[in-house]
Short mmCIF file of C-alpha atoms in Angstrom, two decimals:
data_model
loop_
_atom_site.label_atom_id
_atom_site.label_comp_id
_atom_site.label_asym_id
_atom_site.label_seq_id
_atom_site.Cartn_x
_atom_site.Cartn_y
_atom_site.Cartn_z
CA MET A 788 -84.32 -99.24 -125.19
CA ALA A 789 -84.73 -102.49 -122.92
CA PHE A 790 -82.67 -100.98 -120.18
CA LEU A 791 -84.66 -97.80 -120.43
CA LYS A 792 -87.59 -99.52 -119.91
CA LYS A 793 -86.66 -101.75 -117.50
CA TYR A 794 -84.48 -99.44 -115.05
CA LEU A 795 -84.27 -96.36 -115.92
CA LEU A 796 -88.42 -95.10 -116.13
CA PRO A 797 -88.79 -97.03 -112.90
CA ILE A 798 -86.26 -95.50 -111.09
CA LEU A 799 -87.29 -91.90 -112.87
CA VAL A 800 -90.90 -92.43 -111.73
CA LEU A 801 -89.99 -93.45 -107.84
CA PHE A 802 -87.46 -90.44 -107.36
CA LEU A 803 -90.43 -88.30 -108.34
CA GLY A 804 -92.77 -89.70 -106.46
CA TYR A 805 -90.66 -89.46 -103.52
CA TYR A 806 -89.58 -86.03 -104.14
CA TYR A 807 -93.08 -84.33 -104.73
CA SER A 808 -94.47 -86.45 -101.69
CA THR A 809 -92.22 -84.83 -99.34
CA VAL A 810 -94.56 -81.81 -98.73
CA GLU A 811 -94.88 -80.27 -95.79
CA GLU A 812 -98.10 -76.91 -94.91
CA PHE A 813 -96.31 -73.87 -94.03
CA ARG A 814 -97.73 -72.10 -90.65
CA PRO A 815 -96.87 -68.33 -89.85
CA GLU A 816 -95.88 -69.00 -86.55
CA MET A 817 -92.85 -71.16 -88.05
CA LEU A 818 -90.95 -67.81 -88.36
CA ARG A 819 -92.28 -66.47 -84.89
CA GLY A 820 -88.98 -64.86 -82.98
CA LYS A 821 -86.86 -66.21 -85.78
CA LYS A 822 -83.54 -64.34 -86.33
CA VAL A 823 -83.95 -62.64 -89.92
CA ILE A 824 -81.35 -60.66 -92.28
CA VAL A 825 -83.08 -59.52 -95.58
CA THR A 826 -80.69 -57.90 -98.35
CA GLY A 827 -82.16 -55.36 -100.66
CA ALA A 828 -84.53 -54.75 -98.86
CA SER A 829 -85.64 -50.96 -99.38
CA LYS A 830 -87.83 -51.62 -101.91
CA GLY A 831 -89.50 -53.86 -104.06
CA ILE A 832 -89.67 -57.98 -103.52
CA GLY A 833 -86.93 -57.46 -100.22
CA ARG A 834 -89.49 -54.99 -98.49
CA GLU A 835 -92.27 -57.28 -98.98
CA MET A 836 -90.79 -59.82 -97.16
CA ALA A 837 -89.81 -57.80 -94.82
CA TYR A 838 -93.13 -56.66 -93.76
CA HIS A 839 -94.42 -60.36 -94.19
CA LEU A 840 -91.75 -61.37 -91.46
CA ALA A 841 -93.08 -58.61 -89.32
CA GLN A 842 -96.65 -59.74 -89.14
CA MET A 843 -95.13 -63.60 -88.08
CA GLY A 844 -93.57 -61.83 -85.27
CA ALA A 845 -89.82 -62.02 -86.41
CA HIS A 846 -86.79 -60.19 -85.75
CA VAL A 847 -85.67 -58.60 -88.92
CA VAL A 848 -82.20 -56.69 -89.91
CA LEU A 849 -82.43 -55.03 -93.05
CA THR A 850 -79.53 -53.63 -95.68
CA ALA A 851 -79.86 -51.64 -99.04
CA ARG A 852 -77.92 -48.59 -100.17
CA SER A 853 -80.96 -46.26 -99.21
CA GLU A 854 -81.05 -45.66 -95.96
CA GLU A 855 -84.12 -43.23 -96.45
CA GLY A 856 -85.71 -46.26 -97.43
CA LEU A 857 -84.73 -48.73 -95.28
CA GLN A 858 -85.77 -46.07 -92.42
CA LYS A 859 -89.34 -46.22 -93.61
CA VAL A 860 -89.22 -50.21 -93.77
CA VAL A 861 -88.44 -50.63 -90.40
CA SER A 862 -90.82 -48.07 -89.26
CA ARG A 863 -93.42 -50.01 -90.78
CA CYS A 864 -91.95 -53.35 -89.85
CA LEU A 865 -92.25 -52.11 -85.89
CA GLU A 866 -96.32 -51.13 -87.08
CA LEU A 867 -96.95 -54.70 -88.25
CA GLY A 868 -95.79 -56.29 -85.17
CA ALA A 869 -91.81 -57.21 -85.69
CA ALA A 870 -90.44 -58.91 -82.45
CA SER A 871 -87.61 -56.35 -83.50
CA ALA A 872 -86.46 -54.06 -86.44
CA HIS A 873 -82.94 -52.45 -87.77
CA TYR A 874 -81.58 -51.56 -90.75
CA VAL A 875 -77.58 -50.90 -91.62
CA ALA A 876 -77.18 -49.29 -95.04
CA GLY A 877 -74.40 -50.02 -97.36
CA THR A 878 -73.50 -51.19 -100.82
CA MET A 879 -72.95 -54.78 -101.79
CA GLU A 880 -69.84 -53.74 -104.00
CA ASP A 881 -67.75 -53.29 -100.87
CA MET A 882 -67.44 -56.93 -100.15
CA ALA A 883 -66.07 -55.54 -96.35
CA PHE A 884 -69.31 -54.53 -95.66
CA ALA A 885 -71.27 -57.50 -96.49
CA GLU A 886 -68.87 -59.41 -93.90
CA GLN A 887 -69.12 -56.91 -91.60
CA PHE A 888 -72.80 -56.43 -91.79
CA VAL A 889 -73.75 -59.94 -91.17
CA LEU A 890 -71.84 -59.98 -88.44
CA LYS A 891 -73.14 -56.93 -86.84
CA ALA A 892 -76.48 -58.00 -87.53
CA GLY A 893 -75.74 -61.09 -85.85
CA LYS A 894 -74.90 -59.19 -82.78
CA LEU A 895 -78.08 -57.01 -82.77
CA MET A 896 -80.06 -60.05 -82.71
CA GLY A 897 -78.07 -62.84 -80.98
CA GLY A 898 -77.74 -64.98 -83.81
CA LEU A 899 -78.99 -65.94 -86.92
CA ASP A 900 -81.55 -68.45 -88.60
CA MET A 901 -82.60 -67.34 -91.86
CA LEU A 902 -80.64 -65.25 -94.37
CA ILE A 903 -82.38 -64.01 -97.16
CA LEU A 904 -79.96 -62.81 -100.26
CA ASN A 905 -81.96 -60.59 -102.71
CA HIS A 906 -80.02 -57.75 -103.70
CA ILE A 907 -79.25 -57.01 -107.64
CA THR A 908 -77.29 -54.75 -109.29
CA TYR A 909 -78.97 -52.95 -112.32
CA PHE A 910 -77.84 -52.41 -115.80
CA SER A 911 -79.95 -51.33 -119.06
CA LEU A 912 -81.26 -54.04 -121.38
CA GLY A 913 -79.31 -54.19 -124.47
CA PHE A 914 -76.75 -56.84 -126.37
CA PHE A 915 -73.59 -57.36 -125.10
CA HIS A 916 -70.73 -56.07 -127.24
CA ASP A 917 -67.64 -55.33 -124.99
CA ASP A 918 -68.80 -54.24 -121.67
CA ILE A 919 -66.48 -56.20 -119.38
CA HIS A 920 -67.26 -53.50 -116.47
CA THR A 921 -70.69 -54.79 -116.41
CA VAL A 922 -69.97 -57.93 -116.09
CA ARG A 923 -67.66 -57.45 -113.63
CA LYS A 924 -69.93 -55.69 -111.60
CA ALA A 925 -72.84 -58.11 -111.84
CA MET A 926 -70.48 -60.61 -110.64
CA GLU A 927 -69.12 -59.24 -107.86
CA VAL A 928 -72.67 -58.06 -106.70
CA ASN A 929 -74.91 -60.65 -107.86
CA PHE A 930 -73.01 -63.37 -106.90
CA ILE A 931 -69.42 -62.88 -104.87
CA SER A 932 -71.02 -60.94 -102.31
CA TYR A 933 -73.52 -63.74 -101.93
CA VAL A 934 -70.79 -66.22 -101.19
CA VAL A 935 -69.25 -63.41 -98.93
CA LEU A 936 -72.73 -63.36 -96.80
CA SER A 937 -73.18 -66.84 -96.67
CA ALA A 938 -70.01 -67.63 -95.98
CA ALA A 939 -69.98 -64.68 -92.81
CA ALA A 940 -73.20 -65.85 -91.84
CA LEU A 941 -72.49 -69.87 -91.41
CA PRO A 942 -70.99 -70.20 -88.05
CA MET A 943 -74.34 -68.53 -87.02
CA LEU A 944 -76.83 -70.89 -89.23
CA LYS A 945 -75.12 -74.09 -88.10
CA GLN A 946 -75.64 -72.94 -84.51
CA SER A 947 -79.28 -72.81 -85.24
CA SER A 948 -79.60 -75.40 -87.77
CA GLY A 949 -81.04 -72.31 -90.11
CA SER A 950 -82.17 -71.88 -93.51
CA ILE A 951 -80.68 -69.66 -96.63
CA ALA A 952 -82.80 -67.63 -99.27
CA VAL A 953 -80.75 -67.34 -102.58
CA VAL A 954 -82.92 -65.25 -104.61
CA SER A 955 -82.42 -65.76 -108.58
CA SER A 956 -84.18 -65.80 -111.62
CA MET A 957 -85.32 -68.01 -115.10
CA ALA A 958 -82.66 -66.36 -116.09
CA GLY A 959 -80.20 -68.49 -113.94
CA LYS A 960 -82.86 -71.57 -115.63
CA MET A 961 -82.41 -70.71 -119.41
CA THR A 962 -81.40 -68.11 -121.84
CA GLN A 963 -82.61 -64.53 -122.88
CA PRO A 964 -81.41 -62.28 -124.82
CA MET A 965 -80.49 -58.86 -123.47
CA ILE A 966 -79.46 -59.24 -120.27
CA ALA A 967 -76.61 -61.27 -120.63
CA PRO A 968 -74.05 -60.15 -117.59
CA TYR A 969 -77.31 -60.49 -115.44
CA SER A 970 -78.04 -64.43 -116.43
CA ALA A 971 -74.73 -65.03 -116.36
CA SER A 972 -74.49 -64.10 -112.18
CA LYS A 973 -77.83 -65.86 -111.83
CA PHE A 974 -76.39 -69.07 -113.52
CA ALA A 975 -73.13 -68.81 -111.38
CA LEU A 976 -75.55 -68.49 -108.04
CA ASP A 977 -77.72 -71.96 -109.24
CA GLY A 978 -73.96 -74.03 -109.91
CA PHE A 979 -72.18 -72.46 -106.56
CA PHE A 980 -75.24 -72.69 -104.18
CA SER A 981 -76.66 -76.27 -105.45
CA THR A 982 -72.80 -77.77 -105.08
CA ILE A 983 -72.33 -76.00 -101.53
CA ARG A 984 -76.58 -77.99 -100.83
CA GLN A 985 -75.05 -81.04 -101.85
CA GLU A 986 -71.54 -80.33 -99.89
CA TYR A 987 -73.66 -79.58 -96.65
CA SER A 988 -75.94 -82.78 -97.38
CA LEU A 989 -72.78 -84.60 -97.02
CA ALA A 990 -70.93 -83.43 -94.41
CA LYS A 991 -74.55 -83.68 -92.08
CA VAL A 992 -74.50 -79.71 -92.20
CA ASN A 993 -77.75 -78.84 -91.03
CA VAL A 994 -78.27 -75.59 -93.03
CA SER A 995 -80.67 -75.58 -95.86
CA ILE A 996 -80.05 -73.72 -99.10
CA THR A 997 -83.39 -72.71 -101.68
CA LEU A 998 -82.98 -71.19 -104.77
CA CYS A 999 -85.71 -68.92 -105.88
CA ILE A 1000 -86.52 -69.03 -109.14
CA LEU A 1001 -88.70 -66.01 -110.47
CA GLY A 1002 -90.32 -64.59 -113.67
CA LEU A 1003 -90.91 -61.33 -114.31
CA ILE A 1004 -92.21 -59.94 -110.58
CA ASN A 1005 -94.18 -55.76 -110.94
CA THR A 1006 -91.84 -54.53 -108.83
CA GLU A 1007 -90.87 -50.88 -109.87
CA THR A 1008 -87.49 -51.30 -111.33
CA ALA A 1009 -88.41 -54.22 -112.97
CA MET A 1010 -91.55 -52.73 -114.53
CA LYS A 1011 -89.23 -49.54 -115.56
CA ALA A 1012 -86.38 -51.97 -117.19
CA THR A 1013 -88.67 -53.89 -119.24
CA SER A 1014 -91.16 -51.12 -120.42
CA GLY A 1015 -91.81 -51.45 -123.70
CA MET A 1016 -89.31 -54.38 -124.08
CA LEU A 1017 -91.09 -57.30 -122.39
CA MET A 1018 -94.79 -58.32 -123.40
CA ALA A 1019 -95.19 -60.84 -120.14
CA GLU A 1020 -97.74 -60.15 -117.68
CA ALA A 1021 -95.84 -59.68 -114.60
CA ALA A 1022 -96.60 -61.21 -111.30
CA PRO A 1023 -97.22 -59.79 -107.55
CA LYS A 1024 -94.33 -59.16 -105.84
CA GLU A 1025 -96.33 -59.48 -102.59
CA GLU A 1026 -97.33 -63.24 -102.95
CA CYS A 1027 -93.70 -63.86 -104.56
CA ALA A 1028 -92.49 -62.55 -101.14
CA LEU A 1029 -94.74 -64.69 -99.35
CA GLU A 1030 -93.75 -68.18 -101.54
CA ILE A 1031 -90.20 -66.94 -100.84
CA ILE A 1032 -90.83 -67.25 -97.32
CA LYS A 1033 -92.42 -69.98 -97.55
CA GLY A 1034 -90.18 -72.29 -99.64
CA THR A 1035 -87.00 -71.18 -97.62
CA ALA A 1036 -89.05 -72.25 -94.08
CA LEU A 1037 -89.80 -75.56 -95.25
CA ARG A 1038 -86.13 -76.20 -96.36
CA LYS A 1039 -87.01 -76.79 -99.80
CA ASP A 1040 -84.05 -76.86 -102.33
CA GLU A 1041 -86.06 -74.55 -104.79
CA VAL A 1042 -89.00 -72.29 -105.18
CA TYR A 1043 -90.26 -71.56 -108.60
CA TYR A 1044 -92.66 -68.56 -109.01
CA ASP A 1045 -94.06 -66.94 -112.08
CA LYS A 1046 -97.45 -66.00 -113.46
CA SER A 1047 -97.22 -69.31 -115.76
CA GLY A 1048 -98.01 -72.37 -113.91
CA TRP A 1049 -95.51 -74.62 -116.55
CA VAL A 1050 -92.20 -72.73 -115.23
CA PRO A 1051 -91.59 -75.62 -112.42
CA LEU A 1052 -92.64 -78.18 -114.50
CA LEU A 1053 -90.10 -77.16 -117.71
CA LEU A 1054 -87.60 -76.22 -115.66
CA SER A 1055 -86.71 -78.16 -112.20
CA ASN A 1056 -85.22 -80.71 -114.28
CA PRO A 1057 -85.98 -83.44 -112.89
CA GLY A 1058 -83.12 -85.44 -115.12
CA ARG A 1059 -80.31 -83.47 -113.70
CA ARG A 1060 -80.90 -84.57 -110.18
CA ILE A 1061 -81.41 -88.14 -110.83
CA MET A 1062 -77.54 -87.86 -112.49
CA GLU A 1063 -76.08 -85.73 -109.96
CA TYR A 1064 -77.48 -88.62 -107.20
CA PHE A 1065 -75.41 -90.79 -109.47
CA SER A 1066 -72.66 -88.99 -109.83
CA ILE A 1067 -72.10 -89.03 -106.33
CA ARG A 1068 -71.07 -92.64 -106.45
CA ASN A 1069 -68.14 -92.12 -108.28
CA TYR A 1070 -66.56 -89.92 -105.84
CA ASN A 1071 -64.30 -91.17 -102.35
CA LEU A 1072 -66.40 -89.36 -99.79
CA GLU A 1073 -64.89 -90.79 -97.29
CA ARG A 1074 -61.37 -88.70 -98.34
CA PHE A 1075 -63.64 -85.59 -98.72
CA LEU A 1076 -65.30 -85.75 -95.82
CA LYS A 1077 -61.60 -86.15 -93.64
CA ASN A 1078 -60.56 -82.94 -95.42
#
């Protein structure tokens, strides 16, 4: 107990003080002329992010499965003032498409500053029994395709000192019933991209990764899926989309958005950050960095 009072508590106070004091103010002009990819952009949060980016004067390349939906969003983006707007329709179940999409988007814009990974595959809510196909599909679309897209984008993002936004969920930070495959894919995002963020920091790779932890958002798909099942109040998709863009532009490690203001406090887990900080001391970093 004496050790806790003498050493651990002061370290915790200093760590939290530093972490929460390094706050920069967001300015819309940060996105003017920036080259941005948004996945899952034909509806919902992705569509709203595309509209916000257009109003800020960014170049956007959008993707989703619905070509008709993408055409409408691109047309609206140009009306709102996008520096340029293009789309490439396809499915993230196809990893070859995911990789080629990033390369094509980079050619269309002449580079890349920000990659916003927002797409997901949907399935009905229910207790898990033995549907391995659903688990595999959730992991492939909601997780593996994110890895493929980010790996393909990394050379361009290194050149621009760019940013990656990984849209996740509270279901990737805490357990919730009836969404086991979805939750598994979201926990995987945290494990992978938080580790990659740490590796980039150690290797001096100037590419930020922002994990966006969202609660229930009032998209048509989410409202339909949870109707009669979930009584929580949904947060607005327009504001959610803006918060994702803000946090990514400011190169934050994590962004929390939910109707409840308690979520960041309860899920941000400063204890984990402290343990991660001290765990690095156990590695022979010189050997790792040489490899």
